[in-house]
JSON list of C-alpha atoms in Angstrom, two decimals:
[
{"chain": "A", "resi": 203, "resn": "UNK", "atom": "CA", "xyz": [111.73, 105.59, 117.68]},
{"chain": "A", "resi": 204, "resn": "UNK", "atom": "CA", "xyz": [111.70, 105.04, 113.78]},
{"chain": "A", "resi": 205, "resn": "UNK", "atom": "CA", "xyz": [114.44, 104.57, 111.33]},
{"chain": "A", "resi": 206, "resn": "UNK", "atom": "CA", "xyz": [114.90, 104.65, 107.32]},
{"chain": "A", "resi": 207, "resn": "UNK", "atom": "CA", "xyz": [114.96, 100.92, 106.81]},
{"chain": "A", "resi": 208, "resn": "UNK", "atom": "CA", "xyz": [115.71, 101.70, 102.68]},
{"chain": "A", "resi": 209, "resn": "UNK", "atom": "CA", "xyz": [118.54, 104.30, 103.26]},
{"chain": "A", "resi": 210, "resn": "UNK", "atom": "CA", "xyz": [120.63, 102.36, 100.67]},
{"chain": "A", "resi": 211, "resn": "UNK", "atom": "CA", "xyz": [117.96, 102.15, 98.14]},
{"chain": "A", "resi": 212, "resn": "UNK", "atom": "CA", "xyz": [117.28, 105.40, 98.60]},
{"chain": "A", "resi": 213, "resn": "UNK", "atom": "CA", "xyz": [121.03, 106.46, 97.91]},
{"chain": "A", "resi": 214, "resn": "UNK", "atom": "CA", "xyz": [120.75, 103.92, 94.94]},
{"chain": "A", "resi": 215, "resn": "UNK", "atom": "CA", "xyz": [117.60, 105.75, 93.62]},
{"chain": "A", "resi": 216, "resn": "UNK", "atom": "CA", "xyz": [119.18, 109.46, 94.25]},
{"chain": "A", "resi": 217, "resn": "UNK", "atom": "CA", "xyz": [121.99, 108.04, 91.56]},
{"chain": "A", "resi": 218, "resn": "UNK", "atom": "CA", "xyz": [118.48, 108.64, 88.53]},
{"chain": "A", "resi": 219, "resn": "UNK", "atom": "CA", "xyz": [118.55, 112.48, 89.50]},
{"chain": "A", "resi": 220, "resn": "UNK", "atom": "CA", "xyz": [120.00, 114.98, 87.41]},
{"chain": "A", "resi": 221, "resn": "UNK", "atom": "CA", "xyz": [123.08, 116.34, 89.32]},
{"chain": "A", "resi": 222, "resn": "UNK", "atom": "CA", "xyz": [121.83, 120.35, 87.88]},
{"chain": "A", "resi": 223, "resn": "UNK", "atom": "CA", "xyz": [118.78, 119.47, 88.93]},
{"chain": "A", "resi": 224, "resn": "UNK", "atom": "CA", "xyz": [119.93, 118.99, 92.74]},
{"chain": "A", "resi": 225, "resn": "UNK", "atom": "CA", "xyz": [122.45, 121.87, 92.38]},
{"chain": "A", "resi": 226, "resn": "UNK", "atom": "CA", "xyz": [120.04, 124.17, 91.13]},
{"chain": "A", "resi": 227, "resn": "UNK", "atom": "CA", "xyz": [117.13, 123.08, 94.25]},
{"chain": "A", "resi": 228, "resn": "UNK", "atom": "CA", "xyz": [119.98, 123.98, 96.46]},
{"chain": "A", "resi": 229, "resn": "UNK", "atom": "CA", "xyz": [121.30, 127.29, 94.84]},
{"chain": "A", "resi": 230, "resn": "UNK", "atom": "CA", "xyz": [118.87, 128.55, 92.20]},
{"chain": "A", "resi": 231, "resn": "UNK", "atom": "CA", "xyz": [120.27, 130.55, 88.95]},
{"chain": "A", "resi": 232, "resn": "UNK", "atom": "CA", "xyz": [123.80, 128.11, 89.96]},
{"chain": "A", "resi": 233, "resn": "UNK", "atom": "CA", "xyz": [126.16, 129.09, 87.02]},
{"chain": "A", "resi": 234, "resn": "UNK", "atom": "CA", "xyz": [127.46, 125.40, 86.06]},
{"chain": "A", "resi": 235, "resn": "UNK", "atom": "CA", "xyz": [130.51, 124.42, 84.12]},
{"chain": "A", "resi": 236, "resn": "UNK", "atom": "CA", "xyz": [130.80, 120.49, 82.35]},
{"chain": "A", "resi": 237, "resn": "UNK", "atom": "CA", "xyz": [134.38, 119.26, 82.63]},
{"chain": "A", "resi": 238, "resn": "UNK", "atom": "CA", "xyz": [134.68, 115.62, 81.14]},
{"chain": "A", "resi": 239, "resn": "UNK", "atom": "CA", "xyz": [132.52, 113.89, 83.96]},
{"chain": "A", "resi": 240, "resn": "UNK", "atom": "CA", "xyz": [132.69, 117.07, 86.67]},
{"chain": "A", "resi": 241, "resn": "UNK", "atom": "CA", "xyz": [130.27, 119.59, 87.05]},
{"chain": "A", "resi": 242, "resn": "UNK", "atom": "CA", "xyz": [132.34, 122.27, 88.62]},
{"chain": "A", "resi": 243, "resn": "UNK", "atom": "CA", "xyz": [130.55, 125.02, 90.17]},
{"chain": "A", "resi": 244, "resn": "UNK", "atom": "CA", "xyz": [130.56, 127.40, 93.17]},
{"chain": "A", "resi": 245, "resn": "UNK", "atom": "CA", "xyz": [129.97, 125.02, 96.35]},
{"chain": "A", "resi": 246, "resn": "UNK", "atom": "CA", "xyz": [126.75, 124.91, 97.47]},
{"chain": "A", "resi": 247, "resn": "UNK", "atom": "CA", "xyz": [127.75, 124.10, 101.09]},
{"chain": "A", "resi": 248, "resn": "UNK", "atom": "CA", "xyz": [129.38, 126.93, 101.70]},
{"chain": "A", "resi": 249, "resn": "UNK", "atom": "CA", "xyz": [127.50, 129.61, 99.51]},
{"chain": "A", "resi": 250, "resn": "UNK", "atom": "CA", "xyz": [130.04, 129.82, 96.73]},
{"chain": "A", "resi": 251, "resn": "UNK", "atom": "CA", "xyz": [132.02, 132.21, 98.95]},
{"chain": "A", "resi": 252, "resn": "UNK", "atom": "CA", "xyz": [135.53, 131.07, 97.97]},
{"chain": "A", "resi": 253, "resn": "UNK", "atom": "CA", "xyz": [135.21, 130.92, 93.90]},
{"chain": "A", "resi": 254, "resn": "UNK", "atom": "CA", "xyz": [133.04, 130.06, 91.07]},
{"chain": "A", "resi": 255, "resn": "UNK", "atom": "CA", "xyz": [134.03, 126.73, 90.77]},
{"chain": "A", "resi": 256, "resn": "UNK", "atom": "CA", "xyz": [135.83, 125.32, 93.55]},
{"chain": "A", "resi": 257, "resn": "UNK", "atom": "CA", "xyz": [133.04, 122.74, 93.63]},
{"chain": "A", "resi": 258, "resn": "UNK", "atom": "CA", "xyz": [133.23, 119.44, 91.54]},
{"chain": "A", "resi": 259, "resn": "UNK", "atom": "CA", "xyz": [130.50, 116.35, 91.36]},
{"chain": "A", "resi": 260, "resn": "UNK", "atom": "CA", "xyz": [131.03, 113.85, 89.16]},
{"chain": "A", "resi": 261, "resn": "UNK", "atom": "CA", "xyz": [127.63, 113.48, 87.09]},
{"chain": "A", "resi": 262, "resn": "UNK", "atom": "CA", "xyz": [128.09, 109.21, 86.91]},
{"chain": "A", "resi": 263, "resn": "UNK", "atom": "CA", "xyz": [129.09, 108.28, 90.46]},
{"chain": "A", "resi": 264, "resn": "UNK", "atom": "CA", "xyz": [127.48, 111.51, 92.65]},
{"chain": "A", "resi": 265, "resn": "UNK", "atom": "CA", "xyz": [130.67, 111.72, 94.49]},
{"chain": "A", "resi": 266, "resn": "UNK", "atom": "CA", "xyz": [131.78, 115.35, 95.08]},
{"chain": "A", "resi": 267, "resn": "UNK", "atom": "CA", "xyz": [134.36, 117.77, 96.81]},
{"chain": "A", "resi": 268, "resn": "UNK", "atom": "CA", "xyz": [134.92, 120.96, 97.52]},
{"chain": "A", "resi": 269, "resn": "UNK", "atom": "CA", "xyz": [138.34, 122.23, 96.78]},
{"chain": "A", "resi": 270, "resn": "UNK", "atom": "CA", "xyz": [138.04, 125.58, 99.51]},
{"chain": "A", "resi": 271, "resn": "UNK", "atom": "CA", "xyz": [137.11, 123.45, 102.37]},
{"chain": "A", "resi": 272, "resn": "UNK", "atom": "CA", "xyz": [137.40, 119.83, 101.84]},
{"chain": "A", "resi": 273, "resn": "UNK", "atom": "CA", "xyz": [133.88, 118.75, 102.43]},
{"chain": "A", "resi": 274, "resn": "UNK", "atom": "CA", "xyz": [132.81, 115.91, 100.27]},
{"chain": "A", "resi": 275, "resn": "UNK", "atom": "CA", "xyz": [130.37, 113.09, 99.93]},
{"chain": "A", "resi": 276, "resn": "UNK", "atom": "CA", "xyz": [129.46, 109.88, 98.43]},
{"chain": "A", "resi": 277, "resn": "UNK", "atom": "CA", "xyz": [125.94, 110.78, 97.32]},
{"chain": "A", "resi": 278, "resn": "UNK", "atom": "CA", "xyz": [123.51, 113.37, 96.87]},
{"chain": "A", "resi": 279, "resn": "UNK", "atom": "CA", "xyz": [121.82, 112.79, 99.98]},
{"chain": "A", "resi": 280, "resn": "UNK", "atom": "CA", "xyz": [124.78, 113.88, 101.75]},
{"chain": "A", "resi": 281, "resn": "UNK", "atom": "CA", "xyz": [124.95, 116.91, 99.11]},
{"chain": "A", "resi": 282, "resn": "UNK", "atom": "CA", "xyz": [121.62, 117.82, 100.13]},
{"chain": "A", "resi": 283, "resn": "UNK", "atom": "CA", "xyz": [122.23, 117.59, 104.01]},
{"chain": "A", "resi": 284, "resn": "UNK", "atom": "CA", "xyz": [125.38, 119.45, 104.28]},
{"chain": "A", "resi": 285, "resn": "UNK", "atom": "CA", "xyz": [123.91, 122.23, 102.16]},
{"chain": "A", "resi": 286, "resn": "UNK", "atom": "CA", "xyz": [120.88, 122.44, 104.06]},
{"chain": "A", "resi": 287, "resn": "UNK", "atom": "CA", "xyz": [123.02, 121.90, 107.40]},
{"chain": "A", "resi": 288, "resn": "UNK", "atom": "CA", "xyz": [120.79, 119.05, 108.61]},
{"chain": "A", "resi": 289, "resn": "UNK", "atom": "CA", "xyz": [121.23, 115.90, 109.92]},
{"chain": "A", "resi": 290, "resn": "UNK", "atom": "CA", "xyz": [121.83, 113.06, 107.55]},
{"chain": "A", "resi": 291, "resn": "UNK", "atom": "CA", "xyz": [118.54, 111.39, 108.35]},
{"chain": "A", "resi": 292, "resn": "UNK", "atom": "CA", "xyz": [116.41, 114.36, 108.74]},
{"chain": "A", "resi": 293, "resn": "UNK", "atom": "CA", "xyz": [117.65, 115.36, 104.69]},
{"chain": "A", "resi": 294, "resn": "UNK", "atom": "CA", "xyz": [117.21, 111.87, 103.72]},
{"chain": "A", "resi": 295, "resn": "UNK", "atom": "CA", "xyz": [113.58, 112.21, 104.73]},
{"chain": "A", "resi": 296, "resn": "UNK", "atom": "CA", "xyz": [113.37, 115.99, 102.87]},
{"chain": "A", "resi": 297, "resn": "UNK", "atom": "CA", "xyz": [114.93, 114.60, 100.04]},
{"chain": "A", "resi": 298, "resn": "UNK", "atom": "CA", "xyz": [112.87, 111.75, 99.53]},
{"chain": "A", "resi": 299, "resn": "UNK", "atom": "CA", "xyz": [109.84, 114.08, 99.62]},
{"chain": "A", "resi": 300, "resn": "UNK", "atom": "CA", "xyz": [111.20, 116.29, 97.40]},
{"chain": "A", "resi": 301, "resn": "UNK", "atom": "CA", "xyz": [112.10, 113.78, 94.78]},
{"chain": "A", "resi": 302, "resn": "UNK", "atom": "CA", "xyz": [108.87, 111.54, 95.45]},
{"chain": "A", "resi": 303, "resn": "UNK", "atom": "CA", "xyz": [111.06, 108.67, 96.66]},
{"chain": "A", "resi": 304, "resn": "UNK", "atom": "CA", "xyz": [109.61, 106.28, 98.80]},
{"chain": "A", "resi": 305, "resn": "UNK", "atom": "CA", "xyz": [111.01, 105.92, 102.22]},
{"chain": "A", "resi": 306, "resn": "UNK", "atom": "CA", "xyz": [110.04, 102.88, 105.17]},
{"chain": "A", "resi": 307, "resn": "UNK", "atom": "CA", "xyz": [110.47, 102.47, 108.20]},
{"chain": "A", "resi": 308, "resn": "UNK", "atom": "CA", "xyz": [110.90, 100.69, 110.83]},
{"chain": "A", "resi": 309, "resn": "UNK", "atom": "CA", "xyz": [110.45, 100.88, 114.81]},
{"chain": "A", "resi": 310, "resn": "UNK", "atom": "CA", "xyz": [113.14, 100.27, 116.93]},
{"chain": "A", "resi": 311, "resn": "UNK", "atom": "CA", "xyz": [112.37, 99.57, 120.24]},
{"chain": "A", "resi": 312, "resn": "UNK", "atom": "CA", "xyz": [115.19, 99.80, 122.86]},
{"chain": "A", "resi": 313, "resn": "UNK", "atom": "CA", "xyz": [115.26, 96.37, 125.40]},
{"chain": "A", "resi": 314, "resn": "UNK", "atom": "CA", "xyz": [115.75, 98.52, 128.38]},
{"chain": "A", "resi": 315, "resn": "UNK", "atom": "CA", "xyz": [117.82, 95.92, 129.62]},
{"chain": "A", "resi": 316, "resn": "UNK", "atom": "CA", "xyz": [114.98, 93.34, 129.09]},
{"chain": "A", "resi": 317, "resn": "UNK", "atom": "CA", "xyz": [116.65, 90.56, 126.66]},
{"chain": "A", "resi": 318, "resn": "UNK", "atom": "CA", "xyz": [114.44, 87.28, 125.34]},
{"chain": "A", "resi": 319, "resn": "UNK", "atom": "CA", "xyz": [116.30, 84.01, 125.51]},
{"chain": "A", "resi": 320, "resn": "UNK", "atom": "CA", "xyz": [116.43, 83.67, 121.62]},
{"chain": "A", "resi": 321, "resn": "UNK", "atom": "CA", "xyz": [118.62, 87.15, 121.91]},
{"chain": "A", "resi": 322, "resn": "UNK", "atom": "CA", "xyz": [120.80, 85.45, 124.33]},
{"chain": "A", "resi": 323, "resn": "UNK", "atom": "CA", "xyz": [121.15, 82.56, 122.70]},
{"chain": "A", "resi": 324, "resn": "UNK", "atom": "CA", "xyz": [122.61, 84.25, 119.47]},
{"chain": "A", "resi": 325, "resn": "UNK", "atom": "CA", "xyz": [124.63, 86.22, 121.53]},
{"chain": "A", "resi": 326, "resn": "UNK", "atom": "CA", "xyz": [126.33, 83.18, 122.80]},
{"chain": "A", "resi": 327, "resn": "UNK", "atom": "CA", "xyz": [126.49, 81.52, 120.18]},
{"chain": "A", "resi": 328, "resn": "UNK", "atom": "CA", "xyz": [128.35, 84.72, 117.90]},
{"chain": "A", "resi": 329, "resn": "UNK", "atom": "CA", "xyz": [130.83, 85.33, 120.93]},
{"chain": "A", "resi": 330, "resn": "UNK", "atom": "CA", "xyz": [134.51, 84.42, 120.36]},
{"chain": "A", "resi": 331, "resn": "UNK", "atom": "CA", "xyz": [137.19, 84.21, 123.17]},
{"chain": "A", "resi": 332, "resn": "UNK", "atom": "CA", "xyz": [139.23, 86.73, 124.06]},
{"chain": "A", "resi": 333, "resn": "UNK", "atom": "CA", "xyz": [142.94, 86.72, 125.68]},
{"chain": "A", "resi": 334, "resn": "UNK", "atom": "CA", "xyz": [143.47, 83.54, 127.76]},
{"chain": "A", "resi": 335, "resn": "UNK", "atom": "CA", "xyz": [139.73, 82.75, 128.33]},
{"chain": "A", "resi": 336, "resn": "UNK", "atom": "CA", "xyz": [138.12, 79.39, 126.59]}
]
């Protein structure tokens, strides 16, 4: 099993892409509307069904809401996934291609139970004591 090992540079790099640019991959011809820092638009998670602009991203920090149903996130990645109804890492991977950002990863290999004495060790070493126990 693999995992994004970069997810948070990744998020940091998604903060260079044009916010219409992302908005418009996700609903082509999007009607968009500048309000000080907000984009407002329809929401592209839920089809601009409820209004034309019941959808607001802020174009410095990514961070965005939708007033009809209260979805939000913290980045365009999670933009991207919601509107595409993926999973978080599945998107990251779709966006990454899309965008030409590299991803790496990493294996992660489940112990099965099997532990090495170094992983022990640490263990002990990090526990603390709990209740009446020394």
């Amino acid at each position: 099993m693999a995992y994004i090992e970069n997810l948070d540079e990744l998020k940091e790099e998604s903060k260079k892409i044009d916010v219409e640019q992302i908005l418009n991959l996700l609903k082509p011809g999007i009607k968009i509307h500048r309000s000080g820092n907000d984009l407002r638009t329809c929401c592209p998670v839920h089809d601009g069904a409820d209004g034309k602009e019941n959808f607001a991203i802020n174009i410095n920090t990514h961070e965005w809401f939708c007033h009809s149903h209260q979805c939000k996130g913290a980045n365009l990645i999670d933009l991207y996934a919601q509107s595409r109804k993926m999973d978080f890492l599945k998107a990251a991977e779709e966006f990454a291609s899309h965008f030409k950002l590299k991803i790496k990863y990493r294996d992660h290999k489940a112990t099965n139970g099997e532990y090495t004495p170094e992983s022990v060790l640490t263990c002990w070493n990090e526990s603390k004591p709990q209740g009446n126990d020394n």
